[in-house]
Each structure stands twice: as C-alpha cells, then as structure tokens.
C-alpha cells in the first residue's frame, strides 16, 4: 500500500490572506515558505495565513458504488462543516472553536461514523471516542468508550480545559461530562438502520470466514477490507498562528471487549504542536497506534527537517507497510496542508481565507 494523493494535492498549497482580502495561493511543488514579498504585498501589516482541513473517514469508497444522491449528501455536509469552521476563523476566532464547530456538525450527521450514525460494537452498542489538542499550549483532552454523550468532541475539550487530566473513559467520563453540562442522550439516539445492517453483515461474513491470524489484524476473520469507516476530524491554523486538531469516532464495526482505537489517543490519532503541525487520522486504529502516526509526523518535521508533505507521506507509508489502511489530514504553521490516504477514498475538504470550500472523496 502506498499513500496516494489527489492531483490537486500534489502542489504545495498555502492559505494566504488578510482580513477581508483573501486568497488561496497554490505554489508549485518545491516552493518554500511564504516569502517576504508575499507577506508584505498588501497593506495592513503582515498577511495572516489561516486554513482549515477536515476529513470524514477513509476506506473503501468507490465511485461505482456511490449513488449521486448519497455523494451529494456527503459533499453538502462536508461543505457545511467547512463553512462552520471558516466562519469562526473569519471572525478571528480560535482554531479550537473552529475544530469543535465542524466536528459537532459531522457528529450530528448520520452519514459519518461519529456521534449519530456511529458503528455498532459486537454487543450491538455504540461506543464513542474523541480527542482534541491545542498546539499552542500542548494541552490535550480525550474520552473513550462513551455510550451517552451526544457530542464526544465537546467532552474531549472539557477534559482538556476543565480537568487536570488528559483522558477519561466510560462511566467516569460521562459523569464528569454531565457535571460540566454536556448533553447526554439515550443510547438509542445513536442507532441508524444502515449501521445496524452493517453489523449484521459483518457478523455473517465473520462466521463464514476462517479465523484471523495474528498477522492479519486488519481483516478480522480474514475478510477483505470492505468497511467504510467514517471517522471525522479537523485540523486548523488560525489567525493567531495557532494549530489545533480534533478527531471523533464510533470506532470499528463489530469491535469487541472495550476495544479503543487511535482516535482518542494523543500522538496516534490526534496531535497538534505550534512548532510543527496539527494532524487528525482515520483508518485501522491498531496500526495507527502502533505507528504513533500523528506525533511521528510532527517528529519527522521537528527532528528530521522534513516538510509537512514529506513527513505525512513517510509516516503513512510506514502504516501501509505494516498492513494498515487509512489516511489523515495535516496542516503546518505556514498553511501548507496534506491529505494523504492509502485506501480507495477519503472524505475530505479544505478552506482557506477566500472562504471557498473544496471537497473531495475519491482517489482519482
Ligand atoms: N481510526 C478509527 C478507529 O480505529 C476508525 C476509523 O478511523 O475509521 O477506531
């Protein structure tokens, strides 16, 4: 497996703009950071790049299997999420607020495997995980195994901002959340017929299949990877130059025994550091944890001198070599962004200071 990019992603894009006047400048491959003339081209002080990139999960997403209605629904919800993040940033709001605003919209949509529409565990329940990180302070918050929190990303933020801890799980996390005013719902709220049927199919397929080998964790029961994951995430460079990242998921269909993936693991599924980048991942969580993907990208930039693009490629290629499928979105302090994935598709989009949303789904 190799990381793959959409054609448009191959160039190094940067978000460059000022209050009011805005432009998404696409630089040629190999172009360096914002140069002095670019920074002083317009009146009113230095240009403030800002950018916002989201994903709605990577997996087997093929054009041939998608109906036009369904594709339109995905595009419209991703566009709405980009607009929500942009609106916060345009007004000079904090990147963390943009990340939460977009992720809440995606959690509330049954299209994605996060919040409403989360996949089912083997026991027929929904167990949600989330995390968030502030690149300025390196503060982080995460929650796992949630059964009643309507918007897990909000709880992750409360853990970060209103507790001395970084990660809380299960009932304890929910008790903390309810004390802090997060909305709790009946677990039935998360039910969608489509995800339920997905679980039934998965169980049937697993019964027919040969037992999994340890070396084949990605395909329980030796099955082909036929899942559409649908985790959601966002990364942001705000006008203050701060980076932030967040991720929210229902995990993997048919997961068992309190399984937790990479999404709520700081450094694996989510990481942000103003010195380097902000990253949100999606894919086979076990492989993303073992590869410590999000932090490894930051480390390749910090210690290895790699560009964001090089670092993201390098680390995702390593995930692929282990046998893991998935992708990620990442942005650096200059507004360069990357959206690599090694599956057939990844729901993804970006918006810069011009406010024009870009949404892509497939590899080609
Ligand atoms: N990474 C998530 C998990 O392993 C699933 C996904 O992104 O599709 O829980």
Coordinates of C-alpha atoms and ligand atoms in Angstrom, one line a residue:
X1 CA 0.0 0.0 0.0
X2 CA 1.2 3.5 -0.8
X3 CA 0.0 6.8 0.2
X4 CA -2.0 8.4 -2.6
X5 CA -2.8 11.9 -3.3
X6 CA -5.4 13.6 -5.4
X7 CA -3.8 15.5 -8.3
X8 CA -4.7 18.8 -6.7
X9 CA -2.9 17.8 -3.5
X10 CA 0.4 17.3 -5.2
X11 CA 1.2 21.0 -5.4
X12 CA 2.1 22.7 -2.2
X13 CA -0.9 24.8 -1.3
X14 CA -0.8 27.6 1.2
X15 CA -3.5 29.6 2.6
X16 CA -2.6 33.2 2.5
X17 CA -4.8 36.1 3.2
X18 CA -5.5 39.3 5.2
X19 CA -8.7 40.3 6.9
X20 CA -11.2 40.9 4.2
X21 CA -9.0 40.3 1.2
X22 CA -8.2 36.6 0.9
X23 CA -6.6 34.2 -1.5
X24 CA -5.8 30.6 -1.6
X25 CA -2.4 30.6 -3.3
X26 CA -1.3 27.4 -4.8
X27 CA 2.5 27.3 -5.0
X28 CA 4.5 25.0 -7.3
X29 CA 6.0 21.8 -5.8
X30 CA 9.2 22.6 -4.1
X31 CA 8.2 26.2 -3.3
X32 CA 9.4 27.3 0.1
X33 CA 7.6 29.1 2.9
X34 CA 5.8 32.4 2.5
X35 CA 8.4 34.8 1.2
X36 CA 8.9 38.3 2.3
X37 CA 7.2 39.9 -0.7
X38 CA 4.2 37.7 -0.3
X39 CA 4.0 38.8 3.3
X40 CA 4.1 42.5 2.6
X41 CA 2.2 42.5 -0.7
X42 CA -0.9 44.0 0.9
X43 CA -1.4 46.9 3.3
X44 CA -2.4 46.4 6.9
X45 CA 0.5 44.5 8.3
X46 CA 1.7 41.0 7.7
X47 CA -0.5 38.6 6.0
X48 CA -2.1 36.1 8.3
X49 CA -2.4 32.7 6.7
X50 CA -5.2 30.6 8.0
X51 CA -6.6 27.3 6.9
X52 CA -9.0 24.6 7.9
X53 CA -8.9 21.0 6.7
X54 CA -11.4 18.2 7.6
X55 CA -11.9 14.5 6.9
X56 CA -14.9 12.3 7.2
X57 CA -13.1 8.9 7.2
X58 CA -11.0 6.8 4.8
X59 CA -11.9 3.4 3.5
X60 CA -13.3 1.5 0.6
X61 CA -15.1 4.4 -1.0
X62 CA -15.6 3.9 -4.7
X63 CA -17.4 6.0 -7.3
X64 CA -19.0 2.9 -8.9
X65 CA -20.7 2.1 -5.6
X66 CA -21.9 5.6 -4.8
X67 CA -25.3 6.9 -5.8
X68 CA -25.5 10.5 -6.9
X69 CA -27.8 11.3 -4.0
X70 CA -25.5 9.9 -1.5
X71 CA -22.5 11.6 -2.9
X72 CA -24.4 14.9 -2.9
X73 CA -25.3 14.4 0.7
X74 CA -21.7 13.8 1.7
X75 CA -20.5 16.8 -0.2
X76 CA -23.1 19.0 1.2
X77 CA -22.4 18.0 4.8
X78 CA -18.6 18.3 4.4
X79 CA -19.2 21.8 2.8
X80 CA -21.3 22.8 5.7
X81 CA -18.7 21.7 8.2
X82 CA -16.0 23.7 6.3
X83 CA -18.3 26.7 6.3
X84 CA -18.8 26.4 10.1
X85 CA -15.0 26.3 10.7
X86 CA -14.4 29.1 8.3
X87 CA -17.0 31.3 9.9
X88 CA -15.2 31.0 13.3
X89 CA -11.8 31.8 11.7
X90 CA -13.0 34.6 9.5
X91 CA -14.1 36.5 12.6
X92 CA -10.7 35.9 14.2
X93 CA -11.9 33.1 16.5
X94 CA -9.8 30.4 18.0
X95 CA -8.9 27.3 15.9
X96 CA -10.1 25.1 18.7
X97 CA -13.6 26.6 18.3
X98 CA -13.5 26.0 14.5
X99 CA -12.5 22.4 15.1
X100 CA -15.3 21.8 17.5
X101 CA -17.9 23.6 15.4
X102 CA -17.1 21.5 12.4
X103 CA -16.8 18.2 14.2
X104 CA -20.1 18.7 16.1
X105 CA -21.9 19.1 12.7
X106 CA -20.4 15.9 11.4
X107 CA -21.2 14.1 14.7
X108 CA -24.8 15.1 14.4
X109 CA -25.0 13.8 10.8
X110 CA -25.9 10.1 10.4
X111 CA -23.6 9.9 7.4
X112 CA -20.5 9.7 9.5
X113 CA -19.1 7.2 12.0
X114 CA -19.1 9.6 14.9
X115 CA -21.9 10.7 17.2
X116 CA -25.3 9.9 15.5
X117 CA -24.5 7.2 12.9
X118 CA -21.7 5.6 14.9
X119 CA -20.9 2.0 14.0
X120 CA -22.0 -0.9 16.3
X121 CA -19.9 -3.0 18.6
X122 CA -20.2 -6.8 18.6
X123 CA -22.6 -6.4 21.5
X124 CA -24.9 -4.1 19.5
X125 CA -24.0 -1.0 21.4
X126 CA -22.3 2.2 20.3
X127 CA -19.1 3.3 22.0
X128 CA -17.6 6.6 21.0
X129 CA -14.1 8.0 21.3
X130 CA -12.8 11.5 20.8
X131 CA -9.8 13.8 21.3
X132 CA -8.6 17.3 20.8
X133 CA -5.3 19.1 21.1
X134 CA -4.1 22.7 21.4
X135 CA -0.8 23.3 19.6
X136 CA -0.1 26.5 21.5
X137 CA -0.1 25.0 25.0
X138 CA 0.2 21.3 24.1
X139 CA -2.8 20.8 26.3
X140 CA -5.0 17.9 25.2
X141 CA -8.2 16.1 26.1
X142 CA -9.6 12.7 25.2
X143 CA -12.5 10.5 26.0
X144 CA -13.2 6.8 25.1
X145 CA -15.9 4.2 25.5
X146 CA -18.7 6.8 25.7
X147 CA -22.3 5.5 25.4
X148 CA -24.4 8.5 26.1
X149 CA -22.5 11.7 25.2
X150 CA -24.2 13.3 22.2
X151 CA -21.1 15.2 21.1
X152 CA -17.9 13.4 22.2
X153 CA -15.7 16.2 20.9
X154 CA -17.2 18.6 23.4
X155 CA -16.4 16.2 26.2
X156 CA -12.8 15.9 25.0
X157 CA -12.5 19.7 25.1
X158 CA -13.9 19.8 28.6
X159 CA -11.4 17.2 29.7
X160 CA -8.7 19.4 28.3
X161 CA -9.9 22.7 29.7
X162 CA -11.7 21.8 32.9
X163 CA -9.9 18.8 34.3
X164 CA -6.3 18.2 35.3
X165 CA -6.4 15.1 33.2
X166 CA -5.9 14.2 29.5
X167 CA -8.0 11.1 29.1
X168 CA -11.2 9.8 30.7
X169 CA -13.1 6.7 29.8
X170 CA -16.6 5.1 30.2
X171 CA -18.9 6.0 33.0
X172 CA -16.4 8.2 34.7
X173 CA -16.0 10.3 31.7
X174 CA -19.8 10.6 31.3
X175 CA -20.2 11.6 35.0
X176 CA -17.6 14.3 34.5
X177 CA -19.3 15.4 31.3
X178 CA -22.7 15.7 32.9
X179 CA -21.3 17.7 35.8
X180 CA -19.9 20.1 33.2
X181 CA -23.1 20.3 31.3
X182 CA -22.5 18.1 28.2
X183 CA -25.7 16.8 26.6
X184 CA -26.3 13.1 27.5
X185 CA -28.7 11.1 25.3
X186 CA -30.4 7.8 25.5
X187 CA -28.0 5.3 23.8
X188 CA -30.8 4.6 21.2
X189 CA -30.1 8.1 19.8
X190 CA -27.0 6.7 18.1
X191 CA -28.9 4.0 16.2
X192 CA -29.1 4.1 12.5
X193 CA -30.6 1.2 10.4
X194 CA -27.7 1.3 8.0
X195 CA -25.0 0.8 10.7
X196 CA -27.1 -1.9 12.3
X197 CA -27.3 -3.8 9.0
X198 CA -23.6 -3.3 8.5
X199 CA -23.0 -5.1 11.8
X200 CA -25.3 -8.0 10.8
X201 CA -23.4 -8.4 7.5
X202 CA -20.1 -8.2 9.3
X203 CA -21.1 -10.9 11.7
X204 CA -22.4 -13.2 9.0
X205 CA -19.2 -12.7 7.0
X206 CA -17.1 -13.4 10.0
X207 CA -18.9 -16.6 10.7
X208 CA -18.2 -17.9 7.2
X209 CA -14.6 -16.8 7.2
X210 CA -11.5 -18.6 8.6
X211 CA -10.2 -17.5 12.0
X212 CA -8.0 -14.4 11.9
X213 CA -4.2 -14.8 12.0
X214 CA -2.4 -12.6 14.4
X215 CA -0.6 -11.1 11.5
X216 CA -3.9 -10.1 9.9
X217 CA -5.5 -7.9 12.5
X218 CA -6.7 -5.5 9.8
X219 CA -9.1 -8.1 8.4
X220 CA -10.8 -9.9 11.2
X221 CA -11.8 -13.3 10.0
X222 CA -9.5 -13.0 7.0
X223 CA -12.1 -10.8 5.3
X224 CA -11.3 -8.2 2.7
X225 CA -11.4 -4.7 4.0
X226 CA -15.0 -3.8 3.0
X227 CA -15.7 -1.3 5.7
X228 CA -16.4 2.4 5.1
X229 CA -15.0 3.9 8.2
X230 CA -16.4 7.4 8.5
X231 CA -14.4 8.8 11.5
X232 CA -14.4 12.6 11.4
X233 CA -11.6 15.0 12.2
X234 CA -10.4 18.6 11.7
X235 CA -7.1 20.5 11.7
X236 CA -6.7 24.2 11.8
X237 CA -4.2 27.1 11.6
X238 CA -6.0 30.1 13.0
X239 CA -5.2 33.8 12.5
X240 CA -3.1 33.9 15.7
X241 CA -0.9 31.3 14.1
X242 CA -2.1 28.6 16.5
X243 CA -2.5 25.0 15.4
X244 CA -5.2 22.7 16.7
X245 CA -6.6 19.2 15.9
X246 CA -9.6 17.1 16.8
X247 CA -11.0 13.6 16.0
X248 CA -14.2 11.8 16.8
X249 CA -15.3 8.3 16.0
X250 CA -17.5 5.3 16.7
X251 CA -14.5 3.0 16.1
X252 CA -14.8 -0.1 14.0
X253 CA -17.9 -2.2 13.2
X254 CA -18.1 -5.3 15.4
X255 CA -15.3 -4.2 17.8
X256 CA -15.2 -6.2 21.0
X257 CA -14.3 -6.1 24.7
X258 CA -13.8 -2.4 25.2
X259 CA -11.6 -2.0 22.2
X260 CA -10.3 1.5 21.7
X261 CA -8.6 2.7 18.5
X262 CA -6.2 5.5 17.7
X263 CA -8.8 8.4 17.5
X264 CA -8.7 9.3 21.3
X265 CA -5.0 8.5 21.6
X266 CA -3.0 11.7 21.7
X267 CA 0.0 11.2 19.4
X268 CA -1.6 8.4 17.5
X269 CA -4.9 9.7 16.0
X270 CA -4.6 13.4 17.0
X271 CA -1.7 15.7 17.6
X272 CA -1.0 19.5 17.4
X273 CA 2.1 21.5 18.1
X274 CA 2.7 25.0 17.0
X275 CA 6.3 24.2 16.4
X276 CA 5.4 21.7 13.6
X277 CA 1.8 20.7 12.6
X278 CA -1.7 19.6 13.5
X279 CA -2.8 16.1 12.5
X280 CA -6.1 14.1 12.6
X281 CA -6.1 10.5 11.4
X282 CA -8.6 7.9 10.2
X283 CA -8.2 4.2 9.4
X284 CA -7.3 0.9 11.0
X285 CA -6.7 2.2 14.5
X286 CA -4.4 -0.6 15.7
X287 CA -1.9 0.3 13.0
X288 CA -2.1 4.0 13.7
X289 CA -1.5 3.4 17.4
X290 CA 1.5 1.1 16.7
X291 CA 2.9 3.7 14.3
X292 CA 2.2 6.6 16.6
X293 CA 1.2 8.4 13.4
X294 CA 0.2 11.9 14.4
X295 CA 3.2 12.5 16.6
X296 CA 5.6 10.8 14.3
X297 CA 4.7 13.3 11.6
X298 CA 5.5 16.1 14.0
X299 CA 8.7 14.4 15.0
X300 CA 9.8 13.9 11.4
X301 CA 9.4 17.7 10.9
X302 CA 11.0 18.7 14.1
X303 CA 13.9 16.3 14.3
X304 CA 14.2 15.2 10.7
X305 CA 13.7 18.5 9.0
X306 CA 11.0 17.1 6.7
X307 CA 8.3 19.3 5.2
X308 CA 4.7 18.5 6.2
X309 CA 4.1 16.7 3.0
X310 CA 7.2 14.6 3.2
X311 CA 6.6 13.7 6.9
X312 CA 2.9 12.8 6.2
X313 CA 3.9 10.6 3.3
X314 CA 6.7 8.9 5.1
X315 CA 4.7 8.0 8.1
X316 CA 1.6 6.9 6.2
X317 CA 3.8 4.7 4.0
X318 CA 5.0 3.0 7.2
X319 CA 1.4 2.3 8.3
X320 CA 0.9 0.8 4.9
X321 CA 3.9 -1.5 5.2
X322 CA 2.6 -2.8 8.5
X323 CA -0.7 -3.6 6.6
X324 CA -2.8 -0.7 7.9
X325 CA -5.2 1.3 5.7
X326 CA -6.4 4.8 6.2
X327 CA -5.4 8.4 5.9
X328 CA -5.0 11.7 7.6
X329 CA -5.3 15.5 7.3
X330 CA -2.5 17.7 8.5
X331 CA -1.6 21.4 8.4
X332 CA 1.6 23.3 9.4
X333 CA 2.2 26.8 10.8
X334 CA 2.5 28.3 7.3
X335 CA -0.7 26.9 6.0
X336 CA 0.7 24.0 4.0
X337 CA -1.6 21.1 4.2
X338 CA -1.6 17.4 3.3
X339 CA -4.4 14.9 3.0
X340 CA -2.7 11.5 2.1
X341 CA -4.6 8.2 2.3
X342 CA -3.8 4.7 1.1
X343 CA -7.4 3.5 0.7
X344 CA -9.6 3.9 -2.3
X345 CA -11.1 7.1 -0.9
X346 CA -11.3 9.5 1.9
X347 CA -14.0 12.1 2.5
X348 CA -12.1 15.3 2.9
X349 CA -12.1 19.1 2.3
X350 CA -10.3 22.3 2.9
X351 CA -11.0 26.0 3.0
X352 CA -8.6 29.0 3.2
X353 CA -9.1 32.7 3.6
X354 CA -11.1 33.1 0.4
X355 CA -13.8 31.0 2.0
X356 CA -14.2 28.7 -1.0
X357 CA -14.8 25.2 0.2
X358 CA -13.1 22.3 -1.6
X359 CA -14.5 18.8 -1.1
X360 CA -13.0 15.6 -2.5
X361 CA -13.9 11.9 -2.0
X362 CA -12.1 9.6 -4.3
X363 CA -8.5 8.8 -5.1
X364 CA -8.9 9.6 -8.8
Ligands
LIG1 N1 -9.4 5.0 13.5 C1 -10.7 4.6 13.9 C2 -10.5 3.5 14.9 O1 -9.7 2.7 14.8 C3 -11.6 4.1 12.8 C4 -11.6 5.0 11.6 O2 -10.9 6.0 11.5 O3 -12.2 4.6 10.6 O4 -11.3 3.5 15.9

